Amino acid sequence: TQLLEQSPQFLSIQEGENLTVYCNSSSVFSSLQWYRQEPGEGPVLLVTVVTGGEVKKLKRLTFQFGDARKDSSLHITAAQPGDTGLYLCAGARTGGFKTIFGAGTRLFVKA
Amino acid sequence: GAGVSQSPSNKVTEKGKDVELRCDPISGHTALYWYRQSLGQGLEFLIYFQGNSAPDKSGLPSDRFSAERTGGSVSTLTIQRTQQEDSAVYLCASSLDSGRARTGELFFGEGSRLTVL
């Protein structure tokens, strides 16, 4: 059982479309992070959210941390082929120290 | 280089052989993680080192897996008597995370791809 559940597992969309990826848990997290991974490389951090209800924007990407700090979402506006990759949410549970990852959402944006 | 370095980048071995995978973290990073990633999947936590504290080994899948971190820097992940199901990419990451500041960014190496025939 994944402590961090991501949905959808796979998403294939046309360039210009909008999409939302979800990361859910029954546990409370002190922070959540979103990483993006391209083939043959390690994941790279996109954002860290710390405060319940927090919203962060990074160009066309909008990240939200749930009020109860149990879930997060990533919204991409007007997706580009360069957005293609594996999106991973990760976090450390309150009272814990190690960072754990969800199973990821594989996004493919067609030109 | 200034990033996390892993070696070898690719390793093909026969079932039953032992393998060692090496990780050289970013200088000054106190936290070091090993994860395993099967094809197209997410990252499976294996082990976590933080400073001089006892490592969190709760993710190691069996007693064939072990890891050490010498001098608070370089780490070696050892898999004994490899099995075909051990085939995966093994990723190492380091962080400035003190263990209390839980928002530390993880910096990853490019991984070691292990294939067990």
PDB file of C-alpha atoms in Angstrom:
ATOM      1  CA  THR A   1       0.000   0.000   0.000  1.00  0.00           C
ATOM      2  CA  GLN A   2       1.374   3.381  -1.071  1.00  0.00           C
ATOM      3  CA  LEU A   3       1.465   5.973   1.688  1.00  0.00           C
ATOM      4  CA  LEU A   4       1.195   8.637  -1.007  1.00  0.00           C
ATOM      5  CA  GLU A   5      -1.352   7.792  -3.693  1.00  0.00           C
ATOM      6  CA  GLN A   6      -0.988   9.589  -6.995  1.00  0.00           C
ATOM      7  CA  SER A   7      -3.615   9.843  -9.713  1.00  0.00           C
ATOM      8  CA  PRO A   8      -3.882   9.425 -12.571  1.00  0.00           C
ATOM      9  CA  GLN A   9      -1.036   6.972 -13.148  1.00  0.00           C
ATOM     10  CA  PHE A  10      -0.799   7.900 -16.806  1.00  0.00           C
ATOM     11  CA  LEU A  11      -2.008  10.895 -18.790  1.00  0.00           C
ATOM     12  CA  SER A  12      -1.728  11.540 -22.515  1.00  0.00           C
ATOM     13  CA  ILE A  13      -2.977  14.917 -23.727  1.00  0.00           C
ATOM     14  CA  GLN A  14      -2.676  17.332 -26.632  1.00  0.00           C
ATOM     15  CA  GLU A  15      -0.513  20.418 -26.496  1.00  0.00           C
ATOM     16  CA  GLY A  16      -2.454  23.353 -25.079  1.00  0.00           C
ATOM     17  CA  GLU A  17      -4.722  21.338 -22.802  1.00  0.00           C
ATOM     18  CA  ASN A  18      -4.903  21.785 -19.037  1.00  0.00           C
ATOM     19  CA  LEU A  19      -4.420  18.974 -16.539  1.00  0.00           C
ATOM     20  CA  THR A  20      -4.381  18.265 -12.828  1.00  0.00           C
ATOM     21  CA  VAL A  21      -2.421  15.581 -10.993  1.00  0.00           C
ATOM     22  CA  TYR A  22      -3.345  14.542  -7.462  1.00  0.00           C
ATOM     23  CA  CYS A  23      -1.373  13.263  -4.493  1.00  0.00           C
ATOM     24  CA  ASN A  24      -3.387  11.925  -1.542  1.00  0.00           C
ATOM     25  CA  SER A  25      -2.679  10.338   1.810  1.00  0.00           C
ATOM     26  CA  SER A  26      -4.454   9.429   5.027  1.00  0.00           C
ATOM     27  CA  SER A  27      -1.415  10.712   6.934  1.00  0.00           C
ATOM     28  CA  VAL A  28      -0.446  14.273   7.759  1.00  0.00           C
ATOM     29  CA  PHE A  29       2.757  15.531   6.168  1.00  0.00           C
ATOM     30  CA  SER A  30       4.979  18.296   7.487  1.00  0.00           C
ATOM     31  CA  SER A  31       5.712  19.216   3.873  1.00  0.00           C
ATOM     32  CA  LEU A  32       5.126  17.891   0.404  1.00  0.00           C
ATOM     33  CA  GLN A  33       7.358  18.191  -2.614  1.00  0.00           C
ATOM     34  CA  TRP A  34       6.821  17.713  -6.324  1.00  0.00           C
ATOM     35  CA  TYR A  35       9.596  16.363  -8.509  1.00  0.00           C
ATOM     36  CA  ARG A  36       9.829  15.829 -12.254  1.00  0.00           C
ATOM     37  CA  GLN A  37      11.904  13.034 -13.743  1.00  0.00           C
ATOM     38  CA  GLU A  38      13.002  12.576 -17.346  1.00  0.00           C
ATOM     39  CA  PRO A  39      14.260   9.254 -18.768  1.00  0.00           C
ATOM     40  CA  GLY A  40      17.771   8.331 -17.674  1.00  0.00           C
ATOM     41  CA  GLU A  41      17.952  11.054 -15.073  1.00  0.00           C
ATOM     42  CA  GLY A  42      17.193  11.474 -11.397  1.00  0.00           C
ATOM     43  CA  PRO A  43      14.155  13.446 -10.220  1.00  0.00           C
ATOM     44  CA  VAL A  44      14.497  17.229  -9.987  1.00  0.00           C
ATOM     45  CA  LEU A  45      12.627  19.320  -7.430  1.00  0.00           C
ATOM     46  CA  LEU A  46       9.869  21.596  -8.758  1.00  0.00           C
ATOM     47  CA  VAL A  47       8.416  22.955  -5.517  1.00  0.00           C
ATOM     48  CA  THR A  48       8.022  22.416  -1.768  1.00  0.00           C
ATOM     49  CA  VAL A  49       4.780  23.277   0.021  1.00  0.00           C
ATOM     50  CA  VAL A  50       4.785  23.574   3.780  1.00  0.00           C
ATOM     51  CA  THR A  51       1.688  25.388   5.023  1.00  0.00           C
ATOM     52  CA  GLY A  52      -1.825  23.913   4.866  1.00  0.00           C
ATOM     53  CA  GLY A  53      -3.810  25.681   2.137  1.00  0.00           C
ATOM     54  CA  GLU A  54      -0.667  27.039   0.520  1.00  0.00           C
ATOM     55  CA  VAL A  55      -0.715  27.745  -3.216  1.00  0.00           C
ATOM     56  CA  LYS A  56       2.477  28.198  -5.200  1.00  0.00           C
ATOM     57  CA  LYS A  57       2.795  29.142  -8.853  1.00  0.00           C
ATOM     58  CA  LEU A  58       5.733  28.377 -11.092  1.00  0.00           C
ATOM     59  CA  LYS A  59       4.993  29.817 -14.566  1.00  0.00           C
ATOM     60  CA  ARG A  60       2.278  27.493 -15.965  1.00  0.00           C
ATOM     61  CA  LEU A  61       2.377  25.173 -12.949  1.00  0.00           C
ATOM     62  CA  THR A  62       0.201  25.707  -9.866  1.00  0.00           C
ATOM     63  CA  PHE A  63       0.746  23.643  -6.725  1.00  0.00           C
ATOM     64  CA  GLN A  64      -1.656  23.413  -3.810  1.00  0.00           C
ATOM     65  CA  PHE A  65      -1.265  21.859  -0.356  1.00  0.00           C
ATOM     66  CA  GLY A  66      -4.494  20.728   1.287  1.00  0.00           C
ATOM     67  CA  ASP A  67      -5.722  22.491   4.419  1.00  0.00           C
ATOM     68  CA  ALA A  68      -5.190  19.343   6.494  1.00  0.00           C
ATOM     69  CA  ARG A  69      -1.735  18.750   4.951  1.00  0.00           C
ATOM     70  CA  LYS A  70      -2.772  15.293   3.719  1.00  0.00           C
ATOM     71  CA  ASP A  71      -2.990  15.987   0.006  1.00  0.00           C
ATOM     72  CA  SER A  72      -1.634  18.112  -2.790  1.00  0.00           C
ATOM     73  CA  SER A  73      -2.347  18.868  -6.425  1.00  0.00           C
ATOM     74  CA  LEU A  74      -0.363  20.007  -9.419  1.00  0.00           C
ATOM     75  CA  HIS A  75      -2.190  21.881 -12.168  1.00  0.00           C
ATOM     76  CA  ILE A  76      -0.546  22.570 -15.523  1.00  0.00           C
ATOM     77  CA  THR A  77      -2.077  25.200 -17.806  1.00  0.00           C
ATOM     78  CA  ALA A  78      -1.610  24.985 -21.565  1.00  0.00           C
ATOM     79  CA  ALA A  79       0.638  21.935 -21.462  1.00  0.00           C
ATOM     80  CA  GLN A  80       3.679  21.838 -23.746  1.00  0.00           C
ATOM     81  CA  PRO A  81       5.562  18.811 -25.142  1.00  0.00           C
ATOM     82  CA  GLY A  82       8.445  19.851 -22.876  1.00  0.00           C
ATOM     83  CA  ASP A  83       6.226  19.084 -19.877  1.00  0.00           C
ATOM     84  CA  THR A  84       6.396  15.384 -20.744  1.00  0.00           C
ATOM     85  CA  GLY A  85       7.866  13.339 -17.903  1.00  0.00           C
ATOM     86  CA  LEU A  86       7.202  11.485 -14.670  1.00  0.00           C
ATOM     87  CA  TYR A  87       5.764  13.692 -11.916  1.00  0.00           C
ATOM     88  CA  LEU A  88       6.395  12.479  -8.389  1.00  0.00           C
ATOM     89  CA  CYS A  89       5.057  13.773  -5.111  1.00  0.00           C
ATOM     90  CA  ALA A  90       7.153  13.216  -2.009  1.00  0.00           C
ATOM     91  CA  GLY A  91       7.061  14.116   1.623  1.00  0.00           C
ATOM     92  CA  ALA A  92       8.063  13.526   5.183  1.00  0.00           C
ATOM     93  CA  ARG A  93       5.284  12.611   7.599  1.00  0.00           C
ATOM     94  CA  THR A  94       4.849  14.722  10.687  1.00  0.00           C
ATOM     95  CA  GLY A  95       7.116  13.203  13.345  1.00  0.00           C
ATOM     96  CA  GLY A  96       9.141  11.336  10.743  1.00  0.00           C
ATOM     97  CA  PHE A  97      12.309  12.225   8.942  1.00  0.00           C
ATOM     98  CA  LYS A  98      12.713  10.189   5.817  1.00  0.00           C
ATOM     99  CA  THR A  99      11.261  11.364   2.514  1.00  0.00           C
ATOM    100  CA  ILE A 100       8.939   8.915   0.764  1.00  0.00           C
ATOM    101  CA  PHE A 101       7.606   9.069  -2.770  1.00  0.00           C
ATOM    102  CA  GLY A 102       4.357   8.330  -4.529  1.00  0.00           C
ATOM    103  CA  ALA A 103       4.254   5.990  -7.525  1.00  0.00           C
ATOM    104  CA  GLY A 104       4.203   8.912  -9.942  1.00  0.00           C
ATOM    105  CA  THR A 105       2.083  10.218 -12.808  1.00  0.00           C
ATOM    106  CA  ARG A 106       3.508   9.709 -16.265  1.00  0.00           C
ATOM    107  CA  LEU A 107       2.525  12.643 -18.503  1.00  0.00           C
ATOM    108  CA  PHE A 108       2.832  12.646 -22.265  1.00  0.00           C
ATOM    109  CA  VAL A 109       2.023  15.848 -24.135  1.00  0.00           C
ATOM    110  CA  LYS A 110       1.543  15.425 -27.868  1.00  0.00           C
ATOM    111  CA  ALA A 111       2.450  18.257 -30.256  1.00  0.00           C
TER     112      ALA A 111
ATOM    113  CA  GLY B   1      31.535  17.782 -10.305  1.00  0.00           C
ATOM    114  CA  ALA B   2      29.283  19.461  -7.758  1.00  0.00           C
ATOM    115  CA  GLY B   3      26.376  17.019  -8.029  1.00  0.00           C
ATOM    116  CA  VAL B   4      25.640  13.570  -6.639  1.00  0.00           C
ATOM    117  CA  SER B   5      27.796  10.983  -8.377  1.00  0.00           C
ATOM    118  CA  GLN B   6      26.871   7.313  -8.707  1.00  0.00           C
ATOM    119  CA  SER B   7      28.843   4.404 -10.081  1.00  0.00           C
ATOM    120  CA  PRO B   8      28.637   2.250 -12.016  1.00  0.00           C
ATOM    121  CA  SER B   9      26.007   3.767 -14.286  1.00  0.00           C
ATOM    122  CA  ASN B  10      25.211   0.317 -15.642  1.00  0.00           C
ATOM    123  CA  LYS B  11      25.873  -3.099 -14.167  1.00  0.00           C
ATOM    124  CA  VAL B  12      24.974  -6.455 -15.671  1.00  0.00           C
ATOM    125  CA  THR B  13      25.525  -9.442 -13.434  1.00  0.00           C
ATOM    126  CA  GLU B  14      24.605 -13.077 -13.192  1.00  0.00           C
ATOM    127  CA  LYS B  15      22.077 -14.372 -10.697  1.00  0.00           C
ATOM    128  CA  GLY B  16      23.759 -15.244  -7.411  1.00  0.00           C
ATOM    129  CA  LYS B  17      26.637 -12.787  -7.717  1.00  0.00           C
ATOM    130  CA  ASP B  18      27.214  -9.911  -5.275  1.00  0.00           C
ATOM    131  CA  VAL B  19      27.177  -6.292  -6.472  1.00  0.00           C
ATOM    132  CA  GLU B  20      28.293  -3.009  -4.933  1.00  0.00           C
ATOM    133  CA  LEU B  21      26.860   0.343  -5.938  1.00  0.00           C
ATOM    134  CA  ARG B  22      28.574   3.554  -4.915  1.00  0.00           C
ATOM    135  CA  CYS B  23      27.219   7.019  -4.154  1.00  0.00           C
ATOM    136  CA  ASP B  24      29.281  10.155  -3.664  1.00  0.00           C
ATOM    137  CA  PRO B  25      26.940  12.836  -2.249  1.00  0.00           C
ATOM    138  CA  ILE B  26      27.222  16.591  -2.474  1.00  0.00           C
ATOM    139  CA  SER B  27      29.884  17.822  -0.077  1.00  0.00           C
ATOM    140  CA  GLY B  28      28.397  18.987   3.206  1.00  0.00           C
ATOM    141  CA  HIS B  29      25.066  17.213   2.799  1.00  0.00           C
ATOM    142  CA  THR B  30      24.253  15.392   5.997  1.00  0.00           C
ATOM    143  CA  ALA B  31      21.399  13.238   4.736  1.00  0.00           C
ATOM    144  CA  LEU B  32      21.791  10.439   2.182  1.00  0.00           C
ATOM    145  CA  TYR B  33      19.074   8.226   0.734  1.00  0.00           C
ATOM    146  CA  TRP B  34      18.968   5.126  -1.426  1.00  0.00           C
ATOM    147  CA  TYR B  35      15.853   4.436  -3.491  1.00  0.00           C
ATOM    148  CA  ARG B  36      14.992   1.729  -5.997  1.00  0.00           C
ATOM    149  CA  GLN B  37      12.993   2.412  -9.139  1.00  0.00           C
ATOM    150  CA  SER B  38      11.618  -0.360 -11.287  1.00  0.00           C
ATOM    151  CA  LEU B  39      10.819   0.355 -14.924  1.00  0.00           C
ATOM    152  CA  GLY B  40       8.304   3.182 -15.183  1.00  0.00           C
ATOM    153  CA  GLN B  41       7.499   3.074 -11.490  1.00  0.00           C
ATOM    154  CA  GLY B  42       7.883   5.429  -8.548  1.00  0.00           C
ATOM    155  CA  LEU B  43      10.707   5.447  -6.036  1.00  0.00           C
ATOM    156  CA  GLU B  44      10.841   2.739  -3.393  1.00  0.00           C
ATOM    157  CA  PHE B  45      12.607   3.889  -0.223  1.00  0.00           C
ATOM    158  CA  LEU B  46      15.470   1.617   0.834  1.00  0.00           C
ATOM    159  CA  ILE B  47      17.637   3.288   3.484  1.00  0.00           C
ATOM    160  CA  TYR B  48      18.304   6.739   4.984  1.00  0.00           C
ATOM    161  CA  PHE B  49      21.453   8.028   6.657  1.00  0.00           C
ATOM    162  CA  GLN B  50      21.375  11.239   8.708  1.00  0.00           C
ATOM    163  CA  GLY B  51      24.621  12.495  10.197  1.00  0.00           C
ATOM    164  CA  ASN B  52      25.924  10.199  12.918  1.00  0.00           C
ATOM    165  CA  SER B  53      22.493   8.763  13.752  1.00  0.00           C
ATOM    166  CA  ALA B  54      21.707   5.093  13.249  1.00  0.00           C
ATOM    167  CA  PRO B  55      20.451   4.619   9.679  1.00  0.00           C
ATOM    168  CA  ASP B  56      16.778   3.973   8.951  1.00  0.00           C
ATOM    169  CA  LYS B  57      16.928   0.585   7.240  1.00  0.00           C
ATOM    170  CA  SER B  58      13.194  -0.006   7.248  1.00  0.00           C
ATOM    171  CA  GLY B  59      12.940  -0.086   3.444  1.00  0.00           C
ATOM    172  CA  LEU B  60      15.532  -2.770   2.733  1.00  0.00           C
ATOM    173  CA  PRO B  61      13.600  -5.636   1.074  1.00  0.00           C
ATOM    174  CA  SER B  62      15.659  -8.498   2.480  1.00  0.00           C
ATOM    175  CA  ASP B  63      18.808  -9.301   4.430  1.00  0.00           C
ATOM    176  CA  ARG B  64      20.639  -9.618   1.116  1.00  0.00           C
ATOM    177  CA  PHE B  65      20.648  -5.819   0.994  1.00  0.00           C
ATOM    178  CA  SER B  66      22.957  -3.703   3.130  1.00  0.00           C
ATOM    179  CA  ALA B  67      24.429  -0.234   2.995  1.00  0.00           C
ATOM    180  CA  GLU B  68      27.072   1.716   4.770  1.00  0.00           C
ATOM    181  CA  ARG B  69      28.192   5.296   4.805  1.00  0.00           C
ATOM    182  CA  THR B  70      31.809   5.877   5.694  1.00  0.00           C
ATOM    183  CA  GLY B  71      32.963   9.102   7.303  1.00  0.00           C
ATOM    184  CA  GLY B  72      29.587  10.690   6.749  1.00  0.00           C
ATOM    185  CA  SER B  73      30.232  10.940   3.027  1.00  0.00           C
ATOM    186  CA  VAL B  74      30.475   8.150   0.446  1.00  0.00           C
ATOM    187  CA  SER B  75      27.911   5.362   0.666  1.00  0.00           C
ATOM    188  CA  THR B  76      27.947   1.839  -0.715  1.00  0.00           C
ATOM    189  CA  LEU B  77      24.843  -0.264  -1.297  1.00  0.00           C
ATOM    190  CA  THR B  78      25.629  -3.981  -1.417  1.00  0.00           C
ATOM    191  CA  ILE B  79      23.317  -6.646  -2.782  1.00  0.00           C
ATOM    192  CA  GLN B  80      24.378 -10.203  -2.054  1.00  0.00           C
ATOM    193  CA  ARG B  81      23.330 -13.262  -4.053  1.00  0.00           C
ATOM    194  CA  THR B  82      21.472 -11.142  -6.597  1.00  0.00           C
ATOM    195  CA  GLN B  83      18.117 -12.289  -7.934  1.00  0.00           C
ATOM    196  CA  GLN B  84      16.366 -11.303 -11.162  1.00  0.00           C
ATOM    197  CA  GLU B  85      13.791  -9.300  -9.205  1.00  0.00           C
ATOM    198  CA  ASP B  86      16.636  -7.061  -7.996  1.00  0.00           C
ATOM    199  CA  SER B  87      16.892  -5.629 -11.522  1.00  0.00           C
ATOM    200  CA  ALA B  88      16.072  -1.921 -11.290  1.00  0.00           C
ATOM    201  CA  VAL B  89      17.618   1.541 -11.214  1.00  0.00           C
ATOM    202  CA  TYR B  90      19.124   2.349  -7.841  1.00  0.00           C
ATOM    203  CA  LEU B  91      19.017   6.068  -7.116  1.00  0.00           C
ATOM    204  CA  CYS B  92      21.009   7.892  -4.485  1.00  0.00           C
ATOM    205  CA  ALA B  93      20.079  11.335  -3.182  1.00  0.00           C
ATOM    206  CA  SER B  94      21.590  13.716  -0.689  1.00  0.00           C
ATOM    207  CA  SER B  95      20.151  16.637   1.221  1.00  0.00           C
ATOM    208  CA  LEU B  96      21.055  19.358   3.647  1.00  0.00           C
ATOM    209  CA  ASP B  97      18.076  18.170   5.705  1.00  0.00           C
ATOM    210  CA  SER B  98      19.121  18.225   9.329  1.00  0.00           C
ATOM    211  CA  GLY B  99      16.341  15.823  10.223  1.00  0.00           C
ATOM    212  CA  ARG B 100      14.389  18.630  11.824  1.00  0.00           C
ATOM    213  CA  ALA B 101      14.107  20.920   8.814  1.00  0.00           C
ATOM    214  CA  ARG B 102      11.896  18.595   6.818  1.00  0.00           C
ATOM    215  CA  THR B 103      11.657  20.708   3.688  1.00  0.00           C
ATOM    216  CA  GLY B 104      15.119  19.865   2.407  1.00  0.00           C
ATOM    217  CA  GLU B 105      15.475  19.403  -1.324  1.00  0.00           C
ATOM    218  CA  LEU B 106      16.785  16.030  -2.411  1.00  0.00           C
ATOM    219  CA  PHE B 107      19.487  16.118  -5.052  1.00  0.00           C
ATOM    220  CA  PHE B 108      19.658  12.914  -7.053  1.00  0.00           C
ATOM    221  CA  GLY B 109      22.358  11.168  -8.963  1.00  0.00           C
ATOM    222  CA  GLU B 110      21.624   9.676 -12.366  1.00  0.00           C
ATOM    223  CA  GLY B 111      21.286   6.222 -10.879  1.00  0.00           C
ATOM    224  CA  SER B 112      22.888   2.830 -11.315  1.00  0.00           C
ATOM    225  CA  ARG B 113      20.966   0.521 -13.632  1.00  0.00           C
ATOM    226  CA  LEU B 114      21.296  -3.067 -12.423  1.00  0.00           C
ATOM    227  CA  THR B 115      20.386  -5.991 -14.654  1.00  0.00           C
ATOM    228  CA  VAL B 116      20.485  -9.479 -13.175  1.00  0.00           C
ATOM    229  CA  LEU B 117      20.507 -12.223 -15.798  1.00  0.00           C
TER     230      LEU B 117
END
